[in-house]
C-alpha cells in the first residue's frame, strides 16, 4: 500500500514539474516563429531607400494636388476596370462599386503574398500602394457632382460612360456629401502613406544593422 502511494506521489511530482516548465517553452516557441519571420540581413538594404523616397514624394504631391496622377496610376486604373468585370456578375450596384473596391483590395492581396514570403518591407509597401489607390478614389468621389474628370473605360462602348461615384452616391442619396467622403478617403490615404514611411524606414534600418 505504501509503495502505491509513493508511486502516485512520484507521478504527481513529475506532472507538476512538467506544468512548471511549460511557460518557459512558450517564449521559446514564439522566439522561433519571430526569428523565422525576420529575414537575414540584406546587402542591398540601400535599394529600398528610393522606394521610401518615392512614397514620401508621392504623398506630398497628392496632398498638394487632388488630381495628381502618380507612378502607379496606370496599374490602378487597370485594376479598377478589372473590378467592374469581377463584381459585375453580382448586380448593377456591386458592378459599379467593384471598380474602386477592387483597386483598394489588391494591396491587401499583395499583403498576403508578402506575408507568405516573410518580406517585411514588402508588407510596408502595400500600405503605400493602398494610399495611392485611396487618393485616386478620393479624386473620383470628389468629382461626383461636378463630373469634370475625363472618364476612361474600355467597356464604355458607344454609349455614355457612367461616372461611378455620381451613380453610387446618387442611388444612396449621398451626393451632397461627396466632398466629405472624398476628404475621408484622403485622410485614410495619408494614414496609409505615413504607416509605410514609418514601418519601411524601420525595416531599412533593421536590414542595415543586421
Coordinates of C-alpha atoms in Angstrom, one line a residue:
X1 CA 0.0 0.0 0.0
X2 CA 2.8 2.4 0.8
X3 CA 4.6 1.5 -2.4
X4 CA 1.4 2.5 -4.4
X5 CA 1.2 5.8 -2.5
X6 CA 4.9 6.5 -3.2
X7 CA 4.4 5.8 -6.9
X8 CA 1.4 8.1 -7.1
X9 CA 3.3 10.8 -5.3
X10 CA 6.2 10.4 -7.7
X11 CA 3.9 10.7 -10.8
X12 CA 2.2 13.8 -9.3
X13 CA 5.6 15.4 -8.8
X14 CA 6.6 14.7 -12.4
X15 CA 3.4 16.2 -13.7
X16 CA 3.8 19.2 -11.5
X17 CA 7.3 19.7 -12.7
X18 CA 6.2 19.4 -16.4
X19 CA 3.5 22.0 -15.9
X20 CA 6.0 24.4 -14.3
X21 CA 8.3 24.1 -17.3
X22 CA 5.5 24.8 -19.9
X23 CA 5.6 28.6 -19.5
X24 CA 9.3 28.6 -20.4
X25 CA 8.6 26.7 -23.6
X26 CA 6.0 29.2 -24.9
X27 CA 8.5 32.1 -25.2
X28 CA 11.0 29.8 -27.0
X29 CA 8.3 28.8 -29.5
X30 CA 7.4 32.5 -30.1
X31 CA 11.0 33.4 -30.5
X32 CA 11.4 30.7 -33.1
X33 CA 8.5 31.9 -35.1
X34 CA 9.7 35.5 -34.8
X35 CA 13.2 34.6 -36.0
X36 CA 11.8 32.6 -38.8
X37 CA 9.7 35.6 -40.0
X38 CA 12.6 38.0 -39.9
X39 CA 14.9 37.6 -43.0
X40 CA 18.6 37.7 -42.7
X41 CA 20.3 41.0 -43.3
X42 CA 20.4 42.1 -46.9
X43 CA 23.5 43.6 -48.5
X44 CA 21.1 45.6 -50.7
X45 CA 19.3 47.3 -47.9
X46 CA 20.0 50.7 -49.6
X47 CA 18.0 49.7 -52.7
X48 CA 14.8 50.2 -50.6
X49 CA 15.7 53.9 -49.9
X50 CA 14.5 55.1 -53.3
X51 CA 11.1 53.4 -52.7
X52 CA 10.8 55.2 -49.4
X53 CA 11.7 58.5 -51.2
X54 CA 9.1 57.7 -53.8
X55 CA 6.5 57.1 -51.1
X56 CA 7.2 60.4 -49.4
X57 CA 7.3 62.4 -52.7
X58 CA 4.0 60.8 -53.9
X59 CA 2.3 61.5 -50.6
X60 CA 3.3 65.2 -50.7
X61 CA 2.2 65.5 -54.3
X62 CA -1.2 64.0 -53.5
X63 CA -1.6 66.4 -50.6
X64 CA -0.8 69.4 -52.8
X65 CA -2.8 68.4 -55.8
X66 CA -6.1 66.4 -55.6
X67 CA -5.7 65.4 -59.3
X68 CA -2.1 64.2 -59.1
X69 CA -1.5 61.0 -61.0
X70 CA 1.3 59.0 -59.5
X71 CA 3.6 56.4 -60.9
X72 CA 1.2 53.5 -60.4
X73 CA -1.9 55.3 -61.8
X74 CA -2.0 53.1 -64.9
X75 CA -1.9 50.0 -62.8
X76 CA -4.6 51.2 -60.5
X77 CA -6.8 52.1 -63.5
X78 CA -6.4 48.7 -65.0
X79 CA -7.3 47.0 -61.7
X80 CA -10.3 49.4 -61.4
X81 CA -11.7 48.3 -64.7
X82 CA -11.0 44.7 -63.9
X83 CA -13.0 45.1 -60.7
X84 CA -16.0 46.1 -62.8
X85 CA -15.8 42.8 -64.6
X86 CA -15.2 40.7 -61.5
X87 CA -18.1 42.2 -59.5
X88 CA -20.4 42.8 -62.5
X89 CA -22.0 39.4 -62.2
X90 CA -23.3 40.3 -58.7
X91 CA -25.6 43.0 -59.9
X92 CA -25.5 46.6 -61.1
X93 CA -24.6 48.2 -57.8
X94 CA -21.7 45.8 -56.9
X95 CA -20.5 46.0 -60.5
X96 CA -20.2 49.8 -60.4
X97 CA -18.8 49.9 -56.9
X98 CA -16.5 47.0 -57.7
X99 CA -14.0 49.1 -59.7
X100 CA -13.0 51.3 -56.7
X101 CA -13.4 48.4 -54.3
X102 CA -11.1 46.0 -56.2
X103 CA -8.3 48.5 -56.7
X104 CA -8.2 49.0 -53.0
X105 CA -8.4 45.3 -52.3
X106 CA -5.4 44.5 -54.5
X107 CA -2.9 45.8 -51.9
X108 CA -4.5 43.5 -49.3
X109 CA -3.9 40.6 -51.7
X110 CA -0.3 41.7 -52.2
X111 CA 0.0 41.9 -48.4
X112 CA -0.9 38.2 -48.1
X113 CA 1.7 37.3 -50.7
X114 CA 4.5 39.3 -49.0
X115 CA 3.4 37.7 -45.7
X116 CA 3.9 34.3 -47.1
X117 CA 7.3 35.4 -48.4
X118 CA 8.2 36.9 -44.9
X119 CA 9.1 40.2 -46.6
X120 CA 8.5 42.9 -44.0
X121 CA 9.4 45.8 -46.3
X122 CA 7.1 44.4 -48.9
X123 CA 4.3 44.4 -46.3
X124 CA 5.0 48.0 -45.5
X125 CA 5.0 48.9 -49.2
X126 CA 1.4 47.5 -49.6
X127 CA 0.3 50.5 -47.5
X128 CA 1.9 53.0 -49.9
X129 CA 0.1 51.2 -52.7
X130 CA -3.2 51.4 -50.7
X131 CA -2.6 55.1 -50.1
X132 CA -2.1 55.7 -53.8
X133 CA -5.4 53.9 -54.5
X134 CA -7.3 55.8 -51.8
X135 CA -6.2 59.2 -53.2
X136 CA -7.2 58.0 -56.6
X137 CA -10.6 57.0 -55.4
X138 CA -10.9 60.3 -53.4
X139 CA -10.5 62.3 -56.6
X140 CA -13.2 60.3 -58.2
X141 CA -15.6 60.7 -55.3
X142 CA -14.9 64.4 -55.0
X143 CA -15.9 64.8 -58.7
X144 CA -19.3 63.1 -58.1
X145 CA -21.4 66.3 -58.5
X146 CA -19.1 68.3 -60.8
X147 CA -18.4 65.4 -63.1
X148 CA -15.5 67.3 -64.7
X149 CA -12.9 64.4 -64.7
X150 CA -12.3 62.8 -68.1
X151 CA -13.7 59.3 -67.9
X152 CA -11.8 56.4 -69.5
X153 CA -13.3 53.0 -69.9
X154 CA -12.5 50.2 -72.4
X155 CA -16.0 48.9 -71.7
X156 CA -18.0 52.0 -72.4
X157 CA -18.9 51.1 -75.9
X158 CA -20.7 53.8 -78.0
X159 CA -23.0 54.8 -75.1
X160 CA -22.3 57.3 -72.3
X161 CA -19.7 56.3 -69.8
X162 CA -21.1 56.1 -66.3
X163 CA -19.4 58.2 -63.6
X164 CA -19.2 55.6 -60.9
X165 CA -19.4 57.8 -57.9
X166 CA -22.1 60.1 -59.3
X167 CA -24.2 57.0 -59.8
X168 CA -23.4 55.4 -56.5
X169 CA -23.9 58.4 -54.3
X170 CA -27.0 59.4 -56.3
X171 CA -28.5 56.0 -55.6
X172 CA -27.7 56.3 -51.9
X173 CA -28.8 59.9 -51.7
X174 CA -25.3 60.9 -50.6
X175 CA -24.4 63.3 -53.4
X176 CA -24.3 66.3 -51.1
X177 CA -21.6 64.6 -49.1
X178 CA -19.2 63.9 -51.9
X179 CA -16.5 66.3 -50.6
X180 CA -16.8 64.9 -47.0
X181 CA -16.4 61.3 -48.3
X182 CA -13.5 62.4 -50.6
X183 CA -11.8 64.0 -47.6
X184 CA -12.3 60.9 -45.5
X185 CA -10.6 58.8 -48.3
X186 CA -7.7 61.3 -48.5
X187 CA -7.3 61.1 -44.7
X188 CA -7.2 57.3 -44.9
X189 CA -4.7 57.5 -47.8
X190 CA -2.5 59.8 -45.7
X191 CA -2.6 57.4 -42.8
X192 CA -1.6 54.5 -45.2
X193 CA 1.4 56.5 -46.6
X194 CA 2.5 57.5 -43.1
X195 CA 2.4 53.9 -41.9
X196 CA 4.5 52.9 -44.9
X197 CA 7.2 55.5 -44.2
X198 CA 7.4 54.6 -40.5
X199 CA 7.4 50.8 -41.0
X200 CA 9.5 50.9 -44.2
X201 CA 12.1 53.1 -42.6
X202 CA 12.3 50.8 -39.6
X203 CA 12.8 47.8 -41.8
X204 CA 15.6 49.6 -43.8
X205 CA 17.4 50.5 -40.5
X206 CA 17.0 46.9 -39.3
X207 CA 18.4 45.4 -42.5
X208 CA 21.3 47.9 -42.4
X209 CA 22.2 46.9 -38.9
X210 CA 21.9 43.1 -39.3

